[in-house]
Short mmCIF file of C-alpha atoms (C1' of nucleotides) in Angstrom, two decimals:
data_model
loop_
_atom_site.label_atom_id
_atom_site.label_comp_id
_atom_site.label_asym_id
_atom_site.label_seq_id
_atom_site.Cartn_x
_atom_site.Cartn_y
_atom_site.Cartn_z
CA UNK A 29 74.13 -10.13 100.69
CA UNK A 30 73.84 -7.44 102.91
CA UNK A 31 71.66 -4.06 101.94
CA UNK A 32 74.32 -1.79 100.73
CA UNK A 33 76.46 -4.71 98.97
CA UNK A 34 73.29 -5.70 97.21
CA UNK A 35 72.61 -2.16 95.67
CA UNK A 36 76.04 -1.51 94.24
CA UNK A 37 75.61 -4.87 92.14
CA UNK A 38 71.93 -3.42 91.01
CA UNK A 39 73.69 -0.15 90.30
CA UNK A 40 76.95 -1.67 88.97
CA UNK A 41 74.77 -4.05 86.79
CA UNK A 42 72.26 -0.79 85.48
CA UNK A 43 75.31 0.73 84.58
CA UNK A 44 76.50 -2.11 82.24
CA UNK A 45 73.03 -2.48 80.83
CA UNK A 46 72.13 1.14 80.02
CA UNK A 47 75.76 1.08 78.00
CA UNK A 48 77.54 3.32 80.51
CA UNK A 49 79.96 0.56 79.95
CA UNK A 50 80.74 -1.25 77.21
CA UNK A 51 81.83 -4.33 76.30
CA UNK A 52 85.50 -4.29 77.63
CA UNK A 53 85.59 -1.51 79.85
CA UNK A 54 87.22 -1.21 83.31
CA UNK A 55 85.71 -0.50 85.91
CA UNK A 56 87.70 1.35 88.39
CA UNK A 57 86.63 0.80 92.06
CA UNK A 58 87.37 4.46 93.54
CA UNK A 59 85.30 5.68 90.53
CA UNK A 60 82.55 3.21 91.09
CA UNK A 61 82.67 3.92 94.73
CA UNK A 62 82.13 7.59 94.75
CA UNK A 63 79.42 7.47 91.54
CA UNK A 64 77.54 5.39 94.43
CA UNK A 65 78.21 7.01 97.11
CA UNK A 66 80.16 4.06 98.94
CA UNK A 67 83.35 3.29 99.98
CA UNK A 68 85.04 0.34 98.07
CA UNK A 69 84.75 -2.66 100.47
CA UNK A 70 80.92 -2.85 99.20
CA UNK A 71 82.11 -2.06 95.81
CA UNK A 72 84.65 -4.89 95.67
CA UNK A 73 82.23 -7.16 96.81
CA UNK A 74 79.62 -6.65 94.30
CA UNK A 75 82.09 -7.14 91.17
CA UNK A 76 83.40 -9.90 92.97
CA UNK A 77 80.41 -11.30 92.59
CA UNK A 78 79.22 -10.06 89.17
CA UNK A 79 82.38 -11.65 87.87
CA UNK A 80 81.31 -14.95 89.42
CA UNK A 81 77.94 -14.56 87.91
CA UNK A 82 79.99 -13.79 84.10
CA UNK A 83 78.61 -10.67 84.03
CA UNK A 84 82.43 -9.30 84.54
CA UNK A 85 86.26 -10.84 84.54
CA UNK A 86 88.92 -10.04 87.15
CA UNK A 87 92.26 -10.02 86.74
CA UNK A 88 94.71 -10.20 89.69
CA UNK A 89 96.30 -6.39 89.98
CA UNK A 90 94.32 -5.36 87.04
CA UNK A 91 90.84 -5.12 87.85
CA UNK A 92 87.11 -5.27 86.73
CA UNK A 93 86.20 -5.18 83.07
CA UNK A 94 83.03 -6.37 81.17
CA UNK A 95 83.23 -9.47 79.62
CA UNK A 96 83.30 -9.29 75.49
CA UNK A 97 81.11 -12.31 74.29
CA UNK A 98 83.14 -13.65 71.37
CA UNK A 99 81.03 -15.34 68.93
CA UNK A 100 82.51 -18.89 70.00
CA UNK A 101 81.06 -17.90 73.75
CA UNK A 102 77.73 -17.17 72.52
CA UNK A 103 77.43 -20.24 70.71
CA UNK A 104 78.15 -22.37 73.39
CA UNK A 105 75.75 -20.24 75.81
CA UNK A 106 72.86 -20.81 73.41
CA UNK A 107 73.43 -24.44 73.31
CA UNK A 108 74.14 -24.67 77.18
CA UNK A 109 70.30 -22.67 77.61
CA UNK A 110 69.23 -25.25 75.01
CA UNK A 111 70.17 -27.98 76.90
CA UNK A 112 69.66 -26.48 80.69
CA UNK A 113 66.37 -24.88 80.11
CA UNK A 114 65.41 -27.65 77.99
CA UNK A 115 65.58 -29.96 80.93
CA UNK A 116 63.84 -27.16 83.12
CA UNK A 117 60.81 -27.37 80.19
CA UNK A 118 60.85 -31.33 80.91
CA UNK A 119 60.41 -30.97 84.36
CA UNK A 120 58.00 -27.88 84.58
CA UNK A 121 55.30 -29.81 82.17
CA UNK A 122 55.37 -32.63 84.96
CA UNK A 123 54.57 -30.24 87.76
CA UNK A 124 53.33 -27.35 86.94
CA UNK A 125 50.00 -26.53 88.74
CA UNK A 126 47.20 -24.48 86.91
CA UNK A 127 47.89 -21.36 88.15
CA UNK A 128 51.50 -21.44 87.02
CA UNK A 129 50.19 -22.25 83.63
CA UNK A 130 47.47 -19.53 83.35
CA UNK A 131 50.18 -17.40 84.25
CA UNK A 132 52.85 -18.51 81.56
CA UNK A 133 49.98 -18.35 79.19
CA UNK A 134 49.20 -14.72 80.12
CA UNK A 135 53.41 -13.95 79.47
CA UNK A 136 52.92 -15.51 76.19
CA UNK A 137 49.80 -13.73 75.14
CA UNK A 138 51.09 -10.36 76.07
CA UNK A 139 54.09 -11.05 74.32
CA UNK A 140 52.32 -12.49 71.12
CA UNK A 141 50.42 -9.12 71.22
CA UNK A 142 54.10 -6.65 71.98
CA UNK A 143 55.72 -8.43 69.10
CA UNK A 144 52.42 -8.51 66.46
CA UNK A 145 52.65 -5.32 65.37
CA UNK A 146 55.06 -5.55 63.28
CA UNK A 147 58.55 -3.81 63.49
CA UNK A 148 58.75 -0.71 65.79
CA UNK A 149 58.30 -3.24 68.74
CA UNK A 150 58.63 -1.74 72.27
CA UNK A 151 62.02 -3.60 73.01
CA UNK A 152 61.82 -2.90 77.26
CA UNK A 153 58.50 -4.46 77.19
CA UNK A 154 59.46 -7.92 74.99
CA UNK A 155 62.21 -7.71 76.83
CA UNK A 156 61.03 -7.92 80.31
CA UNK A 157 58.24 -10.49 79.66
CA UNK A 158 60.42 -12.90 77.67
CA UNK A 159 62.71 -12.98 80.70
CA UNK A 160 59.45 -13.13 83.02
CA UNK A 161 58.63 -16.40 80.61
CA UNK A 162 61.67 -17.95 81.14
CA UNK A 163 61.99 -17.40 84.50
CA UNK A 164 58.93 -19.14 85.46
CA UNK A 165 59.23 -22.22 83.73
CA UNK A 166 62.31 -22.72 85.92
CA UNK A 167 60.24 -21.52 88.30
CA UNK A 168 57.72 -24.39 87.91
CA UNK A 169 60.17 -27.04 87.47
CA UNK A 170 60.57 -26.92 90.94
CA UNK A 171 63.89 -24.86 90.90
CA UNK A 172 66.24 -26.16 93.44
CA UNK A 173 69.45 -23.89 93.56
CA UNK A 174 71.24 -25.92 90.93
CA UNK A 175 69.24 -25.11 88.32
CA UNK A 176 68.26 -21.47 89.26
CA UNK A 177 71.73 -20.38 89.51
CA UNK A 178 72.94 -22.23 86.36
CA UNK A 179 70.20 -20.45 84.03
CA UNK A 180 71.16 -17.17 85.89
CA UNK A 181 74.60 -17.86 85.38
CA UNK A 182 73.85 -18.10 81.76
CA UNK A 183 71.16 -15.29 81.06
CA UNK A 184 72.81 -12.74 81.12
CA UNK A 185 70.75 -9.16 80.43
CA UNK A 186 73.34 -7.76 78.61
CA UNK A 187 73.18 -10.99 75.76
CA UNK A 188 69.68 -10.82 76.00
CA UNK A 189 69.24 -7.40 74.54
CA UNK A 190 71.92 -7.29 71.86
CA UNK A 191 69.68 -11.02 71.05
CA UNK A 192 66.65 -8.81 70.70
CA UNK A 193 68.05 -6.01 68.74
CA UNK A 194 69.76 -8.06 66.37
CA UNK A 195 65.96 -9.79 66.00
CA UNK A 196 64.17 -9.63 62.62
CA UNK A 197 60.69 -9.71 62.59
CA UNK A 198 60.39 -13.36 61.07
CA UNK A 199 62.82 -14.35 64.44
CA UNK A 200 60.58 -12.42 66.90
CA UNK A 201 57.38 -13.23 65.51
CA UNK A 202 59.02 -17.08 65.82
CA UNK A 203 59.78 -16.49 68.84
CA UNK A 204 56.69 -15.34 70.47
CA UNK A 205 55.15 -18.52 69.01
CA UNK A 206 57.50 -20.35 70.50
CA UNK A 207 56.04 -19.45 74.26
CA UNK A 208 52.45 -19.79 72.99
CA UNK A 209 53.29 -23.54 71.84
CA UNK A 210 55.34 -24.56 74.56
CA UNK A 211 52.18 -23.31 77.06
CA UNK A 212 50.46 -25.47 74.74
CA UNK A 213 52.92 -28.33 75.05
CA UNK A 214 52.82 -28.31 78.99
CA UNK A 215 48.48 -28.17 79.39
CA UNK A 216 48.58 -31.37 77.36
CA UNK A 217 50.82 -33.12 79.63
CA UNK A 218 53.75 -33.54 76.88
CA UNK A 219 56.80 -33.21 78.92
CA UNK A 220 58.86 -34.36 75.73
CA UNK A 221 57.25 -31.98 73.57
CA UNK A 222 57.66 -29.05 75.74
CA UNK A 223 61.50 -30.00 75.79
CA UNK A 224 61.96 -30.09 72.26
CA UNK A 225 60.25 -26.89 71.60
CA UNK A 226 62.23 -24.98 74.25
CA UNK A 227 65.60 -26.69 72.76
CA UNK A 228 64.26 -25.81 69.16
CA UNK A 229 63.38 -22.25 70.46
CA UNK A 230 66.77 -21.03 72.13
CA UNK A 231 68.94 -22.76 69.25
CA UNK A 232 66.79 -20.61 66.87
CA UNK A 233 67.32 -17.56 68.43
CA UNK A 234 71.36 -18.83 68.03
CA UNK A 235 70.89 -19.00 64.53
CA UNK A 236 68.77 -15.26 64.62
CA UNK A 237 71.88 -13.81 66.16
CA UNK A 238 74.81 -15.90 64.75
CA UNK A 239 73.74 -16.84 61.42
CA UNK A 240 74.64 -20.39 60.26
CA UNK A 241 76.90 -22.29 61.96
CA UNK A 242 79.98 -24.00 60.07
CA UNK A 243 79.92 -27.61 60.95
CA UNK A 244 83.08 -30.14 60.50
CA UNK A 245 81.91 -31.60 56.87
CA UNK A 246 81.26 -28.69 55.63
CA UNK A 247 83.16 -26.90 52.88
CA UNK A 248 86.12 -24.88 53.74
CA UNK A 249 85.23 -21.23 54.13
CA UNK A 250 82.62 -20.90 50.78
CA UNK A 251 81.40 -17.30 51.49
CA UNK A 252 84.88 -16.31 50.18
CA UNK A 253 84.34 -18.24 46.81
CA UNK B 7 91.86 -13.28 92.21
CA UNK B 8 94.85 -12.23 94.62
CA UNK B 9 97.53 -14.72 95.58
CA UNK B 10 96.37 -14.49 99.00
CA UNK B 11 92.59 -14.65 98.91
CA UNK B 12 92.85 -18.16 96.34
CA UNK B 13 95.12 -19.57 99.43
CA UNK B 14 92.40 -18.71 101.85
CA UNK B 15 89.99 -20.20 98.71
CA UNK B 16 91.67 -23.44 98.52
CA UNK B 17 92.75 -23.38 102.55
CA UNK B 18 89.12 -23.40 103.07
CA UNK B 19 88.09 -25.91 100.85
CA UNK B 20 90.33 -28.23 102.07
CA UNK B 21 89.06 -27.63 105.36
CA UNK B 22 85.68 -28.69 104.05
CA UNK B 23 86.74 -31.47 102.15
CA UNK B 24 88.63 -32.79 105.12
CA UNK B 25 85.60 -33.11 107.39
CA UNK B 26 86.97 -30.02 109.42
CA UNK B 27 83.61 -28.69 108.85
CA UNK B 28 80.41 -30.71 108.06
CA UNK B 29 77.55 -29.93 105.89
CA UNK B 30 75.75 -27.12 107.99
CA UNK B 31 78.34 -26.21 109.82
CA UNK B 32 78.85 -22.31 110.46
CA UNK B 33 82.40 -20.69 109.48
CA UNK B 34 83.14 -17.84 111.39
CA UNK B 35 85.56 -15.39 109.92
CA UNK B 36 87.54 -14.03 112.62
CA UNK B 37 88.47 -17.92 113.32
CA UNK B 38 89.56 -18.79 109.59
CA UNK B 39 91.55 -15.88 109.53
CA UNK B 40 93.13 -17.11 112.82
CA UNK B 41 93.38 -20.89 111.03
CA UNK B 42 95.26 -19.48 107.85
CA UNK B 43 97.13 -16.50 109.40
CA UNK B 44 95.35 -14.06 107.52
CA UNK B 45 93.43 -10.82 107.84
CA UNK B 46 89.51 -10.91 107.57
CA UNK B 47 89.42 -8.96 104.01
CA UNK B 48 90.97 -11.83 102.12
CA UNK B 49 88.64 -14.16 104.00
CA UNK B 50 85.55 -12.56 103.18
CA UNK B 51 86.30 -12.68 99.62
CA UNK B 52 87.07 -15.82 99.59
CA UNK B 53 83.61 -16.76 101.22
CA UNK B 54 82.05 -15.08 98.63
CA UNK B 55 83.54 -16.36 95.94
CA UNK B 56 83.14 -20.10 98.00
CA UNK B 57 79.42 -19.44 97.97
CA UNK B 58 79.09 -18.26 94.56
CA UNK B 59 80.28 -21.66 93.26
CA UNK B 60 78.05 -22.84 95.40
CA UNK B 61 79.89 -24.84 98.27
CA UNK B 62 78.78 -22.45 100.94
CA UNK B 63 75.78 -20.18 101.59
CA UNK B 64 75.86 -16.81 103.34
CA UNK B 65 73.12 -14.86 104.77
CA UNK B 66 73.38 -11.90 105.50
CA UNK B 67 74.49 -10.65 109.25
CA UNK B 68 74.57 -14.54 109.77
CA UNK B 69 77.75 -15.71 108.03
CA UNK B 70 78.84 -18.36 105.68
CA UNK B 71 77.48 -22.19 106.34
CA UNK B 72 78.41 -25.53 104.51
CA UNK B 73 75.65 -26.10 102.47
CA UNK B 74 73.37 -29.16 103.29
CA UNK B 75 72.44 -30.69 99.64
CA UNK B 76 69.36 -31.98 100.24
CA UNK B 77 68.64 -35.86 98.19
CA UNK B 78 66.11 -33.53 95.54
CA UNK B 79 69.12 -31.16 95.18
CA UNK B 80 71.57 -34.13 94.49
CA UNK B 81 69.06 -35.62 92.14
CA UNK B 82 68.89 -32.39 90.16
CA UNK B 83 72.54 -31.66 89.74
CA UNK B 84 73.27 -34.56 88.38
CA UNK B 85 70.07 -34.23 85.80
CA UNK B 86 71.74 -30.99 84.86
CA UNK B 87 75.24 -32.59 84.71
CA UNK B 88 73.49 -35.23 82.42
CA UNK B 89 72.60 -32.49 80.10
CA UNK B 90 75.39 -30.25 80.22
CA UNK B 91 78.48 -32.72 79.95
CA UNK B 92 76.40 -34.64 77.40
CA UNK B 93 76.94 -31.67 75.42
CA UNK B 94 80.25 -31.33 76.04
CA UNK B 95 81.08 -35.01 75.21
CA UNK B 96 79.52 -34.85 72.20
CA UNK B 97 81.60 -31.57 70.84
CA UNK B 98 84.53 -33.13 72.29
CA UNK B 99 84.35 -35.68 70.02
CA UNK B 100 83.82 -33.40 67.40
CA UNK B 101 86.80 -31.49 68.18
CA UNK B 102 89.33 -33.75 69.85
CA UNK B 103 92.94 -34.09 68.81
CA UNK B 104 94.89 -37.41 68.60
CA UNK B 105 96.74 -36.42 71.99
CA UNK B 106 93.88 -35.52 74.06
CA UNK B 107 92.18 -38.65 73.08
CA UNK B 108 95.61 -40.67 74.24
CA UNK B 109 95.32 -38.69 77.26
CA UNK B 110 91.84 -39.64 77.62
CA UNK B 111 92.69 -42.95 76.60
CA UNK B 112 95.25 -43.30 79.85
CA UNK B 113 93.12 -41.70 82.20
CA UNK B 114 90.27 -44.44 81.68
CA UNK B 115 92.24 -47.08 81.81
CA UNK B 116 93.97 -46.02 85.06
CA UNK B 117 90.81 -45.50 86.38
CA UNK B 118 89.74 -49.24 85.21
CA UNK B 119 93.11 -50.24 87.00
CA UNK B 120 92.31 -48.99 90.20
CA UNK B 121 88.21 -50.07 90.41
CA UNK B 122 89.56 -53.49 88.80
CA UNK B 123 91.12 -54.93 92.36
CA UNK B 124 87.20 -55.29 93.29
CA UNK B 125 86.58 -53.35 96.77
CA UNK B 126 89.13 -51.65 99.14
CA UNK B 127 89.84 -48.73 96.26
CA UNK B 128 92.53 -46.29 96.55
CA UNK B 129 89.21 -43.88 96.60
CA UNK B 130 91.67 -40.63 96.76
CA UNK B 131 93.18 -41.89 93.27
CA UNK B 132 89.66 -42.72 91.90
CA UNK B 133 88.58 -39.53 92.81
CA UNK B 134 91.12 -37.68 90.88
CA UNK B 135 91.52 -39.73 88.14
CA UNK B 136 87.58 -39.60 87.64
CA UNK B 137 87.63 -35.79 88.13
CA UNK B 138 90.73 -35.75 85.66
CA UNK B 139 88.68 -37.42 83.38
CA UNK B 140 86.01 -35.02 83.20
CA UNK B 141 87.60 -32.02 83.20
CA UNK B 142 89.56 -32.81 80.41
CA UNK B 143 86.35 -33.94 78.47
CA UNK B 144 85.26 -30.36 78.63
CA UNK B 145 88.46 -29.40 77.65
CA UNK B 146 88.65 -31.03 74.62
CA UNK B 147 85.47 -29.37 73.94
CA UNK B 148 86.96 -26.44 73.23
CA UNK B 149 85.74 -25.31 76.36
CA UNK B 150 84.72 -21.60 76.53
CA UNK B 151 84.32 -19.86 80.19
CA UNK B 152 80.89 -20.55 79.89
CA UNK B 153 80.88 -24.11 79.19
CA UNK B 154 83.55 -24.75 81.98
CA UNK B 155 82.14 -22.45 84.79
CA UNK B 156 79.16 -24.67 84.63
CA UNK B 157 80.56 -27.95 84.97
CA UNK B 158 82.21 -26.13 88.11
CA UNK B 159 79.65 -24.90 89.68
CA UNK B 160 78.42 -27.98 89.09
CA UNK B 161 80.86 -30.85 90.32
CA UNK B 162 81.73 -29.97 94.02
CA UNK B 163 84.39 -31.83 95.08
CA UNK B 164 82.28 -32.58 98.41
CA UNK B 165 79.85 -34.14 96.49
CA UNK B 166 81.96 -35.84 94.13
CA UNK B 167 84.07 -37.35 97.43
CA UNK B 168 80.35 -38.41 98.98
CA UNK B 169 79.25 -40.19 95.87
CA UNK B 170 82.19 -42.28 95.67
CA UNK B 171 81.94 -43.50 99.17
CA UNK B 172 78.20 -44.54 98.66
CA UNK B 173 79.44 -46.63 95.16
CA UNK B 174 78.88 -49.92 95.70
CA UNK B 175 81.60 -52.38 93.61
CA UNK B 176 79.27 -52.74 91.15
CA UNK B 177 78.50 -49.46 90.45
CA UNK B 178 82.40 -48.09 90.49
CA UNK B 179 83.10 -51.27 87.69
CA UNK B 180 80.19 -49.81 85.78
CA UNK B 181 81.40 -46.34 85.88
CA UNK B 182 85.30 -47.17 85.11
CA UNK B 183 83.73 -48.90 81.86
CA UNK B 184 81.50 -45.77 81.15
CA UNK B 185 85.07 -43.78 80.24
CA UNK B 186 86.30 -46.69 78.26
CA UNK B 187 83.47 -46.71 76.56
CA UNK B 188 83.43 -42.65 76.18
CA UNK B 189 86.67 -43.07 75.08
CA UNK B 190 85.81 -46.00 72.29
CA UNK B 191 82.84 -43.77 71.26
CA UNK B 192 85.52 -40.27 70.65
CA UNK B 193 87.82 -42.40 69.18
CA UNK B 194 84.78 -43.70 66.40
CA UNK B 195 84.27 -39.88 65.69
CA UNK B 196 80.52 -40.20 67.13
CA UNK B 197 79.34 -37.88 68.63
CA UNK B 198 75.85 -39.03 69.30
CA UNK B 199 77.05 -41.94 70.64
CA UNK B 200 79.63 -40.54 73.21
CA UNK B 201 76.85 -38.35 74.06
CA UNK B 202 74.36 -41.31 74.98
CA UNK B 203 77.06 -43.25 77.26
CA UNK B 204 77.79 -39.69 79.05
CA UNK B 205 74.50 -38.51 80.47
CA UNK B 206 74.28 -42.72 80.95
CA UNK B 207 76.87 -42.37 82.90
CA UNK B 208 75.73 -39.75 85.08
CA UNK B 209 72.40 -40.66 85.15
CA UNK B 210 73.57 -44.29 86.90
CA UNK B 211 75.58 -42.31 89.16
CA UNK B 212 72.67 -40.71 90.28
CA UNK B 213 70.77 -44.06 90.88
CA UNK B 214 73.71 -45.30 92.46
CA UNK B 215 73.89 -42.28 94.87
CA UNK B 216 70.41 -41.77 95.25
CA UNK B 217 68.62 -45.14 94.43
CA UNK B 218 65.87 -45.48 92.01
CA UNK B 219 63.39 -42.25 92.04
CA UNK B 220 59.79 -42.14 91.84
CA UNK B 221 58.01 -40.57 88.92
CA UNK B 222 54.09 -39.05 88.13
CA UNK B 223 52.85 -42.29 86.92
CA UNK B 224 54.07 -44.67 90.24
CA UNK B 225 51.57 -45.72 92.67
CA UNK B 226 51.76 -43.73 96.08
CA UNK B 227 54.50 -44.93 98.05
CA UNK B 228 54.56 -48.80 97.26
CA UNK B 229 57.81 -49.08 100.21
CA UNK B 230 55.27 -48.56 103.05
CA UNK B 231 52.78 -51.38 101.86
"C1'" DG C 6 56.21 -21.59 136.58
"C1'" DG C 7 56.37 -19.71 132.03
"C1'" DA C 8 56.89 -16.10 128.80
"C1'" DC C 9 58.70 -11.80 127.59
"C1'" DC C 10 62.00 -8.08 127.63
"C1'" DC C 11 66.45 -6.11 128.02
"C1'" DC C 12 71.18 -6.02 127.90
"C1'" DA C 13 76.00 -7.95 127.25
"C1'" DT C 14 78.72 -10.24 123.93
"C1'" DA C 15 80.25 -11.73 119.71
"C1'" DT C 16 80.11 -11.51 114.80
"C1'" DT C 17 79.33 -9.45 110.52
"C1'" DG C 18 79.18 -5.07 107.50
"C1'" DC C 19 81.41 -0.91 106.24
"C1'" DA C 20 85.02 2.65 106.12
"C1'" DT C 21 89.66 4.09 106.09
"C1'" DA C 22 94.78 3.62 106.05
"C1'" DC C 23 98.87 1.20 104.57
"C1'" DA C 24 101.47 -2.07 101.34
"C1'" DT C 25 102.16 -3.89 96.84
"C1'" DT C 26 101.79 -4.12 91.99
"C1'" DC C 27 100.87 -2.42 87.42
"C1'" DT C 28 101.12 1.41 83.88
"C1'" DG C 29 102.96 5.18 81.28
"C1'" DC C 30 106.45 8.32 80.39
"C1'" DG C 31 111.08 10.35 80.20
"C1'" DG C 32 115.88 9.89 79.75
"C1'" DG C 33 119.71 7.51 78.49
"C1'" DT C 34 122.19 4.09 75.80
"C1'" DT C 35 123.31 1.29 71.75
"C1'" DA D 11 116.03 5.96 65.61
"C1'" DA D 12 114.85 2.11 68.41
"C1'" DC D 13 115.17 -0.11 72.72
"C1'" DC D 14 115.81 -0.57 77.63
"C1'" DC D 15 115.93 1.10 82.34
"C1'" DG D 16 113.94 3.49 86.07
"C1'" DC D 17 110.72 6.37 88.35
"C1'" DA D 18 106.29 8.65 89.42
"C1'" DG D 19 101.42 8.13 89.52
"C1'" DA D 20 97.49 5.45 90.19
"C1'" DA D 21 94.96 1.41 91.09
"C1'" DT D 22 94.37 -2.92 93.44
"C1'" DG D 23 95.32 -6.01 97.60
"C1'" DT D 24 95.49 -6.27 102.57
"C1'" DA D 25 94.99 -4.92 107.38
"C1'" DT D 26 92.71 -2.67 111.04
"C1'" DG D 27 89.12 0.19 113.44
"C1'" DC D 28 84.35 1.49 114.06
"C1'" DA D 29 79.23 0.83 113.54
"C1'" DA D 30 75.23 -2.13 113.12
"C1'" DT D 31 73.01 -6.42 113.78
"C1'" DA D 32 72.13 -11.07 115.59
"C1'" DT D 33 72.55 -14.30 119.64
"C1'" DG D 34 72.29 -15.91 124.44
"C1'" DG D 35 71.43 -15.33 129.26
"C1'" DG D 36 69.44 -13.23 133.24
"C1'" DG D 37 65.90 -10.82 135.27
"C1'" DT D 38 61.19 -9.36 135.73
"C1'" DC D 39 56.31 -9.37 135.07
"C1'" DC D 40 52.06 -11.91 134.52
#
DNA sequence: GGACCCCATATTGCATACATTCTGCGGGTT
DNA sequence: AACCCGCAGAATGTATGCAATATGGGGTCC
């Protein structure tokens, strides 16, 4: 929205990210207000519209906290991304241009070579270009609002980076080959291959972070046994 | 959030649902205040929150508009609506109680009731019995905030209200027996298969709405020859 | 005659003040 | 001792006033 509105949701959302607040905190708007140097019409306004984005919850009376992903919630995020961005993978390998792709395979590359070393990765960096990744794939499949704001409505930088710390190196190193064989997937022209690899790629990085899932004919509770 | 601000939320929807205000069409805050006998604080947030879910845009300095969905736009909501509430179908079924799928059950064959007189609908009750429908499909799948903040953002009751009108009788028969046939599918405990009929049953929504679409492979604009 | 500039007006963006509601604590009662 | 009532403090919700920005028209210059 406007300038100042704009820069209290970047400062309200570094804030959340850098673990000034965690999961379940309230934010107060006086107290956000003066650490920003605004008054609190802005301030409303921004977590008004973090909240909308998921990033926060509102409560009539009561405020601005950040959300606390239950389990259930993430579950259901990483099979919404599997299915959203799976769709976005479809439509990308039908018209992405050239350029598009030597750029997606530069993201991969880089992050094939920030995730080789072995553990002791530098998290900001795989961080930043596996968001990059994903954002230009919805990029290239021709992003009309709909899908932009549904994927940002869903990737959420506060998910992403408890994902990638709760990564071994099996699941990164997985990862990463992930974007190198969904670049792959969209130069030959394989629309339903890039699809499945995306779905297959986001529901393993479920499994990295949830474990496995029960599933209705399974066995009642066996860890217990 | 407030009592007041979601009556100015709904107040204005209705407005745009109503035709008050056509796609495009500028709302100027000072005058919805006016309409709703409100200040311009509660207004504003409601705009926001409005444009957030994606029924308005706002630009900054310039105000809130009705957003004009363009055909590509239609076309990809209702690929991502495909996607998405063929997910949720298919863990409704997985989850679904005996009630629910009564419920279900009711709703579908109202719906067949009042498509089944052949054309000159009660449109108003198809619309709500169809939107019914849905939401409670998402329900049933044990619907997290994420899960149902996308269907939101995704089913605008605009476009929902302009799709209907467009349905030919052919089409709305062919829909009404989509949800008996969701509901037959539930009721069979398969997923898979509730799943397939679901994302059909967008998918021919979107042809009926939209008419066939061209793909890579189609020769160049066969209409004009 | 056309294009450009400038200003008046209206509208949005921001700040502050008032009203209302929630929260926590203390005292009293059962 | 436990519970309930009521009040004080603080935070959110709402209204209004001021500043900044976009829009439209009239005038002037080329």
């Amino acid at each position: 929205m406007s300038t100042e509105t704009e820069s209290v949701v970047d400062g309200v959302r570094r804030l959340v990210l850098s673990g000034q607040y965690a999961s379940g905190d309230r934010l107060g708007e006086v107290e956000l207000a003066a650490a920003l140097g605004v008054s609190r019409t802005p301030v409303r306004e921004a977590l008004r519209l973090l909240a909308a984005e998921g990033l926060l919850e509102i409560t009539p009376n009561k405020g601005a906290r950040v959300v606390a992903w239950s389990p259930a919630e993430l579950e259901e995020i990483f099979a919404l991304r599997a299915q959203v961005e799976g769709l976005a993978a479809r439509r990308a390998t039908e018209r992405v241009t050239p350029e598009q792709l030597d750029e997606l395979e530069r993201l991969a590359v880089e992050h094939s070579e920030a995730t080789g070393a072995g553990p002791g990765y530098d998290l900001e960096r795989v961080y930043e270009l596996n968001a990059l990744f994903h954002g230009r794939i919805v990029q290239a499949a021709g992003g009309g609002t709909s899908l932009t704001s549904v994927v940002n409505s869903l990737v959420h930088s506060v998910v992403l980076h408890r994902t990638l710390h709760t990564f071994d190196d099996v699941a990164m190193k997985r990862s990463s080959r992930h974007h190198v064989e969904i670049v792959a997937a969209m130069r030959s022209r394989d629309p339903e291959w890039a699809e499945c690899v995306m779905r297959g790629h986001l529901l393993s990085a479920r499994a990295a972070l949830l474990g496995p899932r029960p599933h209705p004919g399974s066995p009642p509770t066996p860890t217990t046994l």
